[in-house]
Structures are given as C-alpha cells and as structure tokens.
mmCIF file of C-alpha atoms and ligand atoms in Angstrom:
data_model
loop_
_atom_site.group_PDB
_atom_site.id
_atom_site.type_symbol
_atom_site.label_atom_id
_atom_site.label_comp_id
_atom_site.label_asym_id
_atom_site.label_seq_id
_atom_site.Cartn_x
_atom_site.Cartn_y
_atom_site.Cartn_z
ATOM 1 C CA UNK A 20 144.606 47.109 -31.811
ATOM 2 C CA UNK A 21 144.399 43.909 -33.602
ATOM 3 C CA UNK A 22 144.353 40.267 -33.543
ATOM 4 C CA UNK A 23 146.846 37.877 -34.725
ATOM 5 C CA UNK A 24 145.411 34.071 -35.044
ATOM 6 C CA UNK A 25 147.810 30.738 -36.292
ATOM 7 C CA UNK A 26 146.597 27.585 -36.513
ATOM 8 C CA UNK A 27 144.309 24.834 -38.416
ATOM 9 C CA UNK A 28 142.202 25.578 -41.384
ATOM 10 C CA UNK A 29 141.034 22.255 -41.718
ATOM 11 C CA UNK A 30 138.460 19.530 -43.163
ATOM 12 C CA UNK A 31 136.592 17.800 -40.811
ATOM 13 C CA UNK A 32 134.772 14.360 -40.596
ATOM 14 C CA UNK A 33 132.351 14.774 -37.554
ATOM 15 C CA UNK A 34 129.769 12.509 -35.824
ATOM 16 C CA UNK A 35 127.329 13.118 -32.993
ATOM 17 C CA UNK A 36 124.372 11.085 -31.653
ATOM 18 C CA UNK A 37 122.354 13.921 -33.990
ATOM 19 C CA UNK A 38 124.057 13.207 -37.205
ATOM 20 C CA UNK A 39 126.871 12.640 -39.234
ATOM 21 C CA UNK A 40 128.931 15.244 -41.791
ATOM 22 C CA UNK A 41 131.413 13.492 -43.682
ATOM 23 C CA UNK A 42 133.533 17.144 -45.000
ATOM 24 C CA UNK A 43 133.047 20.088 -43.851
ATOM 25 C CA UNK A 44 134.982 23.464 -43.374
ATOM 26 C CA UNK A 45 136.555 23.523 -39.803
ATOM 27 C CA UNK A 46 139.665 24.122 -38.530
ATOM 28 C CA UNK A 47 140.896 25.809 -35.041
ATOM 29 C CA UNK A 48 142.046 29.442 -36.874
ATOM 30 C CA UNK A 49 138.535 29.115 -38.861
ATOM 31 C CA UNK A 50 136.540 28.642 -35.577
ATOM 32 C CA UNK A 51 138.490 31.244 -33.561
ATOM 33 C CA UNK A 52 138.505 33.983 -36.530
ATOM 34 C CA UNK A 53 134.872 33.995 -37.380
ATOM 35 C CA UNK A 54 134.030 34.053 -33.558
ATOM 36 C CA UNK A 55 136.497 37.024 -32.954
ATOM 37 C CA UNK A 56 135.935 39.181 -35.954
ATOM 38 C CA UNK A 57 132.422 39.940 -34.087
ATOM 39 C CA UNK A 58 134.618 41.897 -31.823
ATOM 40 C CA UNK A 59 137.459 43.098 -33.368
ATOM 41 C CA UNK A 60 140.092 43.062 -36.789
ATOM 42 C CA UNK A 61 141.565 39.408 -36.983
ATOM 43 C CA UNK A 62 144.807 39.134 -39.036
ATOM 44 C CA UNK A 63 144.733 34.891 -39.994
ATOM 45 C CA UNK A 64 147.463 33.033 -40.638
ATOM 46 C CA UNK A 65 147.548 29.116 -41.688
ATOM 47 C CA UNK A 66 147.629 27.161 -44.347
ATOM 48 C CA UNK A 67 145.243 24.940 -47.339
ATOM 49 C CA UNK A 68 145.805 23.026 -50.240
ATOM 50 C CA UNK A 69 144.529 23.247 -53.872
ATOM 51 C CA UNK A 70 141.222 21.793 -52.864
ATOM 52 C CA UNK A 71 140.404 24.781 -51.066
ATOM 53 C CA UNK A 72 138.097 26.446 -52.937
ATOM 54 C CA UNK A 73 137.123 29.961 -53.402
ATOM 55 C CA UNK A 74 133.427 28.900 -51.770
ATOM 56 C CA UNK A 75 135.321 27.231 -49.013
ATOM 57 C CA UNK A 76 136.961 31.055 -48.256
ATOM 58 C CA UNK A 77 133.307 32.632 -48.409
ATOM 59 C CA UNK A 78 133.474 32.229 -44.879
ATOM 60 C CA UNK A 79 136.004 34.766 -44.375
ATOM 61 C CA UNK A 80 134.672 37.197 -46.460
ATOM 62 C CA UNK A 81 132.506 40.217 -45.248
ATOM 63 C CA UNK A 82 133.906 39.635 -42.135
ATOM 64 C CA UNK A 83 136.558 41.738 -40.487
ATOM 65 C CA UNK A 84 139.301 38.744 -41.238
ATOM 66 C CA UNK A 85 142.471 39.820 -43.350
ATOM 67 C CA UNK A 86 143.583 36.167 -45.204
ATOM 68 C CA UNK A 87 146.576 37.390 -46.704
ATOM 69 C CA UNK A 88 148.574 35.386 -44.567
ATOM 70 C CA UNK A 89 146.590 32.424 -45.179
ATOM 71 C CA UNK A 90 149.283 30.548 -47.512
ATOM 72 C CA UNK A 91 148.090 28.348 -50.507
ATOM 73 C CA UNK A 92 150.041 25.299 -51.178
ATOM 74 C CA UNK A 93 149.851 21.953 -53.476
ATOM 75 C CA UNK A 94 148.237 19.297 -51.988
ATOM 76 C CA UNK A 95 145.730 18.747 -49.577
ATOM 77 C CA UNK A 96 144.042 20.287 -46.927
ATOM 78 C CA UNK A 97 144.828 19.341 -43.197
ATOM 79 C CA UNK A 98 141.970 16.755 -42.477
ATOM 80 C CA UNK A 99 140.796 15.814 -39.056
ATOM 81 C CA UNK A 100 138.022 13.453 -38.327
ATOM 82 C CA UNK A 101 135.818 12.550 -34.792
ATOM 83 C CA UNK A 102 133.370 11.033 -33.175
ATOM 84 C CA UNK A 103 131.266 11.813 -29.918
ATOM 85 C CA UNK A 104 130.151 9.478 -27.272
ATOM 86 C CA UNK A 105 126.080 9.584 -26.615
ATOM 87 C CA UNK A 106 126.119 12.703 -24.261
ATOM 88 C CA UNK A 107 129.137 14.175 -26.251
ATOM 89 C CA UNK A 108 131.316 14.472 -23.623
ATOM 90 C CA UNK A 109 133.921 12.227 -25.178
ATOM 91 C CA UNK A 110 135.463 12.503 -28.332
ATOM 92 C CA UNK A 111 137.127 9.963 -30.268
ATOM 93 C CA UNK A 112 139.857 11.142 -32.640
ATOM 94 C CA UNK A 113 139.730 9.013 -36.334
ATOM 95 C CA UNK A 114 141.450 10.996 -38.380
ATOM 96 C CA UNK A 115 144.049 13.729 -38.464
ATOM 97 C CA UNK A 116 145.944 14.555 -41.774
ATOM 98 C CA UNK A 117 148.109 16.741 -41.272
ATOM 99 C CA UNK A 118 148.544 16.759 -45.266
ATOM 100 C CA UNK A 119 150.213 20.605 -46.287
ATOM 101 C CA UNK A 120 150.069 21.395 -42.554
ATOM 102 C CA UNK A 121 153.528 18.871 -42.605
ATOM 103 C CA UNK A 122 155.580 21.519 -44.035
ATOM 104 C CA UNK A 123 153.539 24.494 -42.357
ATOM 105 C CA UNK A 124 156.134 27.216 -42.075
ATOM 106 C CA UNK A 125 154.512 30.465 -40.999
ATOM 107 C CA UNK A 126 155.795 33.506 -42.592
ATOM 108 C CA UNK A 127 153.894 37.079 -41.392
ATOM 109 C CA UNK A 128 153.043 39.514 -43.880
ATOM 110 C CA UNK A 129 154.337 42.850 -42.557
ATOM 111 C CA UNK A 130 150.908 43.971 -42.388
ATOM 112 C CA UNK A 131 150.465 41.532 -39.390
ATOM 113 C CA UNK A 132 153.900 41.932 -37.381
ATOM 114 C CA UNK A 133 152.376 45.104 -35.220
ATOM 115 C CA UNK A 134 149.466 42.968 -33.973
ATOM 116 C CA UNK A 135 148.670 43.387 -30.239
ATOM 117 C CA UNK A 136 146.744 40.631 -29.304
ATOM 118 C CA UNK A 137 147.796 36.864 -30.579
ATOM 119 C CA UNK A 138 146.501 33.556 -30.284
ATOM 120 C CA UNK A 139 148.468 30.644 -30.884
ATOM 121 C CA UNK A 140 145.985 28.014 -31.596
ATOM 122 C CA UNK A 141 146.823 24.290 -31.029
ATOM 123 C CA UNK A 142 149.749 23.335 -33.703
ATOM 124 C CA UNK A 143 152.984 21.995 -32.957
ATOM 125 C CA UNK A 144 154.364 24.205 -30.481
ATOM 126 C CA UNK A 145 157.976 25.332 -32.890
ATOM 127 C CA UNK A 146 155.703 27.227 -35.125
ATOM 128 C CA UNK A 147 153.635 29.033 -32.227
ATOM 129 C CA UNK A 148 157.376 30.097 -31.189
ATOM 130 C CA UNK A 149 157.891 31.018 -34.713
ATOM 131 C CA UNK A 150 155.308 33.127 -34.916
ATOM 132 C CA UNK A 151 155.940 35.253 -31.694
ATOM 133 C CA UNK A 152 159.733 35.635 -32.742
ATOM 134 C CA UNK A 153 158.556 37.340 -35.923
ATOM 135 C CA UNK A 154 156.519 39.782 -34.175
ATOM 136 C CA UNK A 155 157.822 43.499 -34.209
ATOM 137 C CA UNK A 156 157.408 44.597 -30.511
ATOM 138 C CA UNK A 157 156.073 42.096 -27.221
ATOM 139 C CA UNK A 158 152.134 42.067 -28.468
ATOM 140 C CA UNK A 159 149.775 43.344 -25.457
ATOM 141 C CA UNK A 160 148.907 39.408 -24.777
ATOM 142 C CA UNK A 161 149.798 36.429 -25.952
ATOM 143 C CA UNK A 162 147.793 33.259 -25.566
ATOM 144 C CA UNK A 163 147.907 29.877 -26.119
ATOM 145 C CA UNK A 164 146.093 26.783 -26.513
ATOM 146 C CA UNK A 165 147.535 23.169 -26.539
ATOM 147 C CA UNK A 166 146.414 19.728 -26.533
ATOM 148 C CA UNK A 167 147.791 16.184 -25.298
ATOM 149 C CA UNK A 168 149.459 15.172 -28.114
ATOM 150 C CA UNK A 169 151.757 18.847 -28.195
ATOM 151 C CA UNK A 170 151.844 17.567 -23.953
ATOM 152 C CA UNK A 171 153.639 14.830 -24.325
ATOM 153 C CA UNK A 172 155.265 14.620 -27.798
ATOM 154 C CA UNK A 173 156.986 18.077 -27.812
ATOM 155 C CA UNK A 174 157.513 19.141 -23.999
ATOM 156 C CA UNK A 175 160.607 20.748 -24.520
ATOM 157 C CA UNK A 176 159.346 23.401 -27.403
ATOM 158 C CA UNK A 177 156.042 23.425 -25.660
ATOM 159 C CA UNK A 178 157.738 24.873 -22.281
ATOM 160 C CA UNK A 179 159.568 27.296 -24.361
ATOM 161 C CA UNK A 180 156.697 28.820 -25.847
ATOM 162 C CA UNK A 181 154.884 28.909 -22.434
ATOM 163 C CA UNK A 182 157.818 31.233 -21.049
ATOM 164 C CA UNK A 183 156.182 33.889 -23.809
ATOM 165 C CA UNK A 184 152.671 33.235 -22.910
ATOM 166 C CA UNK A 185 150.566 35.076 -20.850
ATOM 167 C CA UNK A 186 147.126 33.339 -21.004
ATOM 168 C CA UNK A 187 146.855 29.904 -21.581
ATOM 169 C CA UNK A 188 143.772 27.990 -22.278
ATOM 170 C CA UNK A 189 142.727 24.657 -21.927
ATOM 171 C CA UNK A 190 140.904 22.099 -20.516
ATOM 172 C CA UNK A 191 140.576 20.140 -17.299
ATOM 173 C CA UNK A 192 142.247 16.742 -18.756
ATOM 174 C CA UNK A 193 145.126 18.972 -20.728
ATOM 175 C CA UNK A 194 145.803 21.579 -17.142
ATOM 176 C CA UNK A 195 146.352 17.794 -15.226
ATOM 177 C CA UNK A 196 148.473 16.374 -18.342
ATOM 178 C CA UNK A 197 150.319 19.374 -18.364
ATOM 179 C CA UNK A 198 150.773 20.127 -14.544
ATOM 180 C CA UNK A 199 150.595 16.311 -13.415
ATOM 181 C CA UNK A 200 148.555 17.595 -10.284
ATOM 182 C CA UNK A 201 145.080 16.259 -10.182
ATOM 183 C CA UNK A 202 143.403 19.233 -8.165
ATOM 184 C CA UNK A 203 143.296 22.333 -10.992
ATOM 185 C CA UNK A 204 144.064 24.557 -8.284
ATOM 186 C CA UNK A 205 147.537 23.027 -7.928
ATOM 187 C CA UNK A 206 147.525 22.554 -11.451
ATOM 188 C CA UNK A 207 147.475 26.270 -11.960
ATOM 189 C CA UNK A 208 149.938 26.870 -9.329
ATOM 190 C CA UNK A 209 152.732 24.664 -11.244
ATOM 191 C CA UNK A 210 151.425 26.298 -14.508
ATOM 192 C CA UNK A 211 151.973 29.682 -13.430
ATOM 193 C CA UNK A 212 155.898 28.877 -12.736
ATOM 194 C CA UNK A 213 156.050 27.771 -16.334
ATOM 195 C CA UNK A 214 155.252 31.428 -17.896
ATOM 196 C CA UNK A 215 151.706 32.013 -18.073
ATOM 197 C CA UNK A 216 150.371 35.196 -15.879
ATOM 198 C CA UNK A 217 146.348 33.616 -16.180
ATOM 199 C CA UNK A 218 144.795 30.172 -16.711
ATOM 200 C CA UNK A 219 141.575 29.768 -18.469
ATOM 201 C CA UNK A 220 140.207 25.856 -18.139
ATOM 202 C CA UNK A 221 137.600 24.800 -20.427
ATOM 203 C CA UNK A 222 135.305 22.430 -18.959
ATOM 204 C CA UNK A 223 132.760 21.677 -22.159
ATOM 205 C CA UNK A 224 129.424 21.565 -20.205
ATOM 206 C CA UNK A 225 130.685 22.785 -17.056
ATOM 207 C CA UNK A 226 131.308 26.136 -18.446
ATOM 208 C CA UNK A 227 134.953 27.537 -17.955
ATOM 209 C CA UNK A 228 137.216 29.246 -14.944
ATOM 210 C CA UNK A 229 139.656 31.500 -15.268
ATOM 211 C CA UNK A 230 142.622 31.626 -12.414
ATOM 212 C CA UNK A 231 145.150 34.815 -12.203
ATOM 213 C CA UNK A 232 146.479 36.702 -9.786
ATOM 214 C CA UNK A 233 145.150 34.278 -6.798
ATOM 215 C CA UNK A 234 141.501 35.179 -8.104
ATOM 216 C CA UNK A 235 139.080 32.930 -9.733
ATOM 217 C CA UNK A 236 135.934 33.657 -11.814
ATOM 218 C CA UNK A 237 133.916 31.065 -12.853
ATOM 219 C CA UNK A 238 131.332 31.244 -16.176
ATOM 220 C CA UNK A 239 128.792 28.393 -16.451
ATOM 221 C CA UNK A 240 128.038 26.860 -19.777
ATOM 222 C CA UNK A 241 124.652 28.417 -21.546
ATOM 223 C CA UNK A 242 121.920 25.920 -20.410
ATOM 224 C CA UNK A 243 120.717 24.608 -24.140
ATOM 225 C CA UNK A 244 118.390 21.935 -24.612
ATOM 226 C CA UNK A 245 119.724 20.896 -28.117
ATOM 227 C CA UNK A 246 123.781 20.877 -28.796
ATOM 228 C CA UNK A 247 124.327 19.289 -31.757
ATOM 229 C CA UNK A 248 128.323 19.360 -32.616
ATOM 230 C CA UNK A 249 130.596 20.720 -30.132
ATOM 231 C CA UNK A 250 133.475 20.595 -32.522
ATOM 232 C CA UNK A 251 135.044 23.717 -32.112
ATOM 233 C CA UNK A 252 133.473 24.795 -28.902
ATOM 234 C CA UNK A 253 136.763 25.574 -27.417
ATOM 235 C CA UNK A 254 138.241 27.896 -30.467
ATOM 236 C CA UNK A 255 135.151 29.434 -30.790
ATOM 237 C CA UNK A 256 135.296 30.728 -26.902
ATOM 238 C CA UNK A 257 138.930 31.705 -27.757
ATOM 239 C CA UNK A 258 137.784 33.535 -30.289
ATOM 240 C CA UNK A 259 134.894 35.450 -28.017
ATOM 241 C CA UNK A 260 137.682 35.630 -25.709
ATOM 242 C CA UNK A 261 140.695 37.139 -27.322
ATOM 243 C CA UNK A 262 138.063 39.135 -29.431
ATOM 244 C CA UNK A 263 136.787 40.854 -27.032
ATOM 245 C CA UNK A 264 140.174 41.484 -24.990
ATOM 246 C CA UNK A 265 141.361 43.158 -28.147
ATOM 247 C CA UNK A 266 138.624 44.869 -28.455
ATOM 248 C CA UNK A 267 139.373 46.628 -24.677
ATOM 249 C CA UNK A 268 142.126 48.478 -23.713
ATOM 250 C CA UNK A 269 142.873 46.952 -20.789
ATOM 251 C CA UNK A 270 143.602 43.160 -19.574
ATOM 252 C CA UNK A 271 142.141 44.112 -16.404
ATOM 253 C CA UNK A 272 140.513 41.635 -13.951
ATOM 254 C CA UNK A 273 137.420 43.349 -14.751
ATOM 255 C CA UNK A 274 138.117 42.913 -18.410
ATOM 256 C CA UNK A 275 139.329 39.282 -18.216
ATOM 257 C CA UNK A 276 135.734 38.759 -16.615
ATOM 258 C CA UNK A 277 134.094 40.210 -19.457
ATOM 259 C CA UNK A 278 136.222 38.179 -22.002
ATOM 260 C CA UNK A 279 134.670 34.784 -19.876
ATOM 261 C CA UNK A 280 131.640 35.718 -20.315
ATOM 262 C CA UNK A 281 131.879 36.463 -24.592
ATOM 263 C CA UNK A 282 134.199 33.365 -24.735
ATOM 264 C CA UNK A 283 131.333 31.562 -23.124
ATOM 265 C CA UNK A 284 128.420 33.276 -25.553
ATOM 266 C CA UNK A 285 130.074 32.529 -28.469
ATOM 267 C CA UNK A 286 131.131 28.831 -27.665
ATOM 268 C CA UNK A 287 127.081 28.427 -26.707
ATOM 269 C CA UNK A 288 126.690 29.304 -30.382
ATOM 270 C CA UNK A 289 128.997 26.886 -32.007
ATOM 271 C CA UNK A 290 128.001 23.928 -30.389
ATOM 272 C CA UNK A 291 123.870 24.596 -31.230
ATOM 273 C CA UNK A 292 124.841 23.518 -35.101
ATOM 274 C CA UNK A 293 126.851 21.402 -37.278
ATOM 275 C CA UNK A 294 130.416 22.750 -37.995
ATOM 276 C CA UNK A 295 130.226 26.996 -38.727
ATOM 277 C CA UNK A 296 126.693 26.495 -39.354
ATOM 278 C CA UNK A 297 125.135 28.691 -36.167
ATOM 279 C CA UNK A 298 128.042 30.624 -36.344
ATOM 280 C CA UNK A 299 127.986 31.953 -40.003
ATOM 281 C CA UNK A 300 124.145 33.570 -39.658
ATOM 282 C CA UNK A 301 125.074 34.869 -36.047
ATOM 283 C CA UNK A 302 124.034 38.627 -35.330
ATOM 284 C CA UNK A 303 125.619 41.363 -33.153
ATOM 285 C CA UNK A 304 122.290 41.709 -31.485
ATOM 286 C CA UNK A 305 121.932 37.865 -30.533
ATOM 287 C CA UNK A 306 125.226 38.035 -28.680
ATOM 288 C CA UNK A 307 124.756 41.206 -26.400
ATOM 289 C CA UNK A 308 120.787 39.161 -25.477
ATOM 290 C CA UNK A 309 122.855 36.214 -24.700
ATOM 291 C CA UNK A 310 125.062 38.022 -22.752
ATOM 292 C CA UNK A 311 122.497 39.860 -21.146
ATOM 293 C CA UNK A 312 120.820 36.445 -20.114
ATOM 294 C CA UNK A 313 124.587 35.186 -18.969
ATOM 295 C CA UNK A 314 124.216 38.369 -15.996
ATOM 296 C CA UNK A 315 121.176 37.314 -15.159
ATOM 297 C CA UNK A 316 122.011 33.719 -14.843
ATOM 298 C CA UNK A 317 124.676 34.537 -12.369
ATOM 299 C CA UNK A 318 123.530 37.083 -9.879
ATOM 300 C CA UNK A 319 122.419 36.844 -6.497
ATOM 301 C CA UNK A 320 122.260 38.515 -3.194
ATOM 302 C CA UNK A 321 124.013 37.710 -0.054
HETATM 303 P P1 AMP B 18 138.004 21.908 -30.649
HETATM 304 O O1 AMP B 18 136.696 21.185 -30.738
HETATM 305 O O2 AMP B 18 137.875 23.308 -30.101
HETATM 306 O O3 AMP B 18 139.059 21.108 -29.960
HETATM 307 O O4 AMP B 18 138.534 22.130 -32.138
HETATM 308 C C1 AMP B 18 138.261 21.259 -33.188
HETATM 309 C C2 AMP B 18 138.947 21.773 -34.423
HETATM 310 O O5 AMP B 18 140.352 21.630 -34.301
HETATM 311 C C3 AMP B 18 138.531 20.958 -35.650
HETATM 312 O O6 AMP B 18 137.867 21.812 -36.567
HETATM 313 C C4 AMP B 18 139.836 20.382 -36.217
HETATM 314 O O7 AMP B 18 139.972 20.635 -37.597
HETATM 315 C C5 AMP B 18 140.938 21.078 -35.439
HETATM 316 N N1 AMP B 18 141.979 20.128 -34.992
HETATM 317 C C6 AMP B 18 141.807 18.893 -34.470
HETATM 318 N N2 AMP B 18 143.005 18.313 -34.181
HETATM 319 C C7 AMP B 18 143.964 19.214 -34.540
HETATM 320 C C8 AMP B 18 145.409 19.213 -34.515
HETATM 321 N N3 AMP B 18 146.114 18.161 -34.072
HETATM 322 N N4 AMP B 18 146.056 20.319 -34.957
HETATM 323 C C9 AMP B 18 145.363 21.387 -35.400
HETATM 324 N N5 AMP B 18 144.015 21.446 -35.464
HETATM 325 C C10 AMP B 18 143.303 20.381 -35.046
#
C-alpha cells in the first residue's frame, strides 16, 4: 500500500506570542509527508520554484518520501505568511503567494497512479479532482482537506470533488461554513449527503472527533505546557492519520480509532516547535510513548 499526498510546499512567514520566523520551509504536502512517512511510503506531489534549494529538500531525504513528482518550475516558491493571537487560537492570514502554485498543474508519475491511500491537501479544489481522475483504479480512501476560501470561492468544483471523497477533514469553523448548520452534528449529517462516508473535525486545542457510520470517537489534544507554532498542526495530524490508515489493512472503525489517536500524536509534535523543527528530530520510539500516554489519558471504568 502507499500514500499519495498533493498540495503546498511552501515558504512561510510565522508569528506567535513566542517568536517570530520570517522564512521558513512549510507547506501543507511538507507537513503531512514528513508526519506520514513515520508510518508508511508517501508518494509527494506539488510544486517549487528555483529558490528551492537542494538544503530546502534535505527534509525529504532519508525519509520514506518519493519527490519525483515534486515538479520544479521558474519562479518562486508559493509563500504564505501568519500571525497568532496571544493564546494562538486565532490566526491572522498576511500573506499568501501563490507564486508557481498559479499555474500548478499536477501531472502523476506512473510510479504514483497505483497508490491506495490519497490525501488531497487544501489547494484549489480542480486540481484535487485532477489528481483522483489520473489515478489507475478507485484508491482504498480518499481524503480531503479544505479551507474557507476553497468554501466559498469554488463551491461548485469543491462539491464535485467531495462526491469522490471518503474522509474529509476539517475544522469546526470550515464543517459550519461548509454545512451552514451551527451544531457539528447536523453539520455532519448535511456533509455526509455531499459524498464523504466519515468526518474528522479538527478542533486545535480541543483535540479532534471523528463522525461515521452514526458513531463518534473523540481524541483530546496532548496536554503541553509549551506550544510554540501551531502552523501545520492540522497537516501534520493528516499525516499521522492517513499514515497510519495506510499503514493497516483495513478502514475499520477500530482502525479509524487508531488513526485519531496517531493523527493526534503527531499534531502534539508539530505544534511544540517552530515550523518542522520538532518534527525533523522525531523518533519512532517517542511516538508509540506518546501514544501509550494518549490510552492512558482516556480510560476509565464505569
Ligand atoms: P495548517 O496550520 O495545518 O492550516 O497549515 C499551514 C500550512 O499550510 C502552512 O505551512 C502554509 O504554507 C500552508 N497554506 C496556507 N494557506 C494555504 C493555501 N491557501 N493553499 C495551500 N497551502 C496553504
């Protein structure tokens, strides 16, 4: 089995009430691919520019991540920059460049078109479509991500793509934007008639809940005391997510469960450091403690 991921390599501006990185490597695909190829073979595709250099890729390598389909083009780099509020849980958007992301046009190396798991990571919702057409057979599960601006700028290709999806994932603001029900219970309910088998909401601090089948499971968030950046929190819990799901083979309930809990693990990591920082000296070992501490967190008797 593998693991197909399209979206953002990017450059990112970021500032949080513990400091301030003016460019850095980020970049939804880059989050999601270094966070999944803990658990499985991830085949990337995106784009950079010529200022993408070969120490910039270092992160890939040594890794279980196949780049070939990560295209090089003149120009720049997409470029995105934020800004958190004082207890992070607002983010401010300052900057996004799309720059060679404008003419993005994702072609997959045949190598890739047998992939069983995919992830369609937030980009205009045409080229997630474009990517799932090119696709040999229907891939085991297909998920998606989106964000406001895909919402309400591109509903029509964004529905279309949803009738392929099985899991989408989002958060709490983007289910209600999406489902224009306030109560995420509902929200799931009119998301469900749209294409998507399973819901996965990503609440940032409140941990995340996944909906299918007229089951929930909740995961909390890993109590830290320090969380530094949580840019790229939510890829980074795809990542765990679909990583681990590929790494299964079943999409059972029971496996969907397990795939909260990783996508929850790894996001804890992301968010203790700036940018890939926690992320790119993370150990096998430190996951399987942290999800060890994640059972104990939850259990109880009745
Ligand atoms: P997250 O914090 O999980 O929402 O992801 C943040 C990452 O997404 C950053 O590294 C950005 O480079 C990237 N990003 C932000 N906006 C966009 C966008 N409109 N399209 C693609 N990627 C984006």
């Amino acid at each position: 089995m593998s693991l197909l991921v399209v979206g953002s390599v990017a450059f990112d501006a970021v500032e949080t009430p513990h400091g301030k990185v003016d460019r850095m490597l980020g970049g939804a695909a880059t989050y999601f691919s270094v966070a999944a190829s803990f658990f499985t073979h991830v085949n990337l595709v995106g784009i950079v520019g010529a200022d993408f250099t070969e120490d910039d890729a270092s992160v890939f390598r040594g890794r279980r991540i196949d780049t070939v389909g990560l295209e090089r083009a003149d120009g720049k780099t997409f470029f995105w920059a934020g800004r958190y509020s004082e207890n992070m849980n607002e983010r401010t958007t300052l900057a996004t460049d799309l720059n060679v992301f404008a003419d993005f046009n994702p072609t997959l190396p045949p190598s890739y078109k047998a992939s069983s798991h995919i992830f369609l990571a937030n980009i205009h919702p045409a080229l997630q479509s474009s990517v799932l057409h090119q696709v040999e057979r229907r891939p085991k599960v297909v998920a998606l991500d989106t964000m406001n601006y895909w919402i309400e700028g591109t509903p029509k290709e964004l529905r279309e793509t949803l009738k392929h999806t099985d899991i989408l994932m989002i958060n709490d603001s983007e289910c209600r934007l999406l489902s224009s029900e306030h109560n995420l219970m509902l929200a799931a309910r009119h998301i469900f008639k749209l294409g998507p088998k399973a819901l996965v909401i990503k609440r940032g601090e409140h941990g995340a809940m996944l909906v299918h089948q007229n089951r929930t499971f909740s995961v909390p968030a890993y109590p830290l005391e320090q969380v530094h950046d949580p840019t790229g929190a939510g890829d980074t819990f795809a990542g765990g997510f679909m990583g681990y799901l590929a790494s299964v083979k079943s999409a059972s309930d029971a496996e969907l469960r397990r795939a909260m809990v990783y996508g929850s693990v790894m996001g804890s990591f992301a968010v203790e450091k700036f940018g890939l920082d926690r992320l790119r000296t993370l150990k096998r070992p430190e996951i399987k403690s942290r999800a060890r501490h994640f059972h104990k967190m939850t259990q109880f008797t009745l």
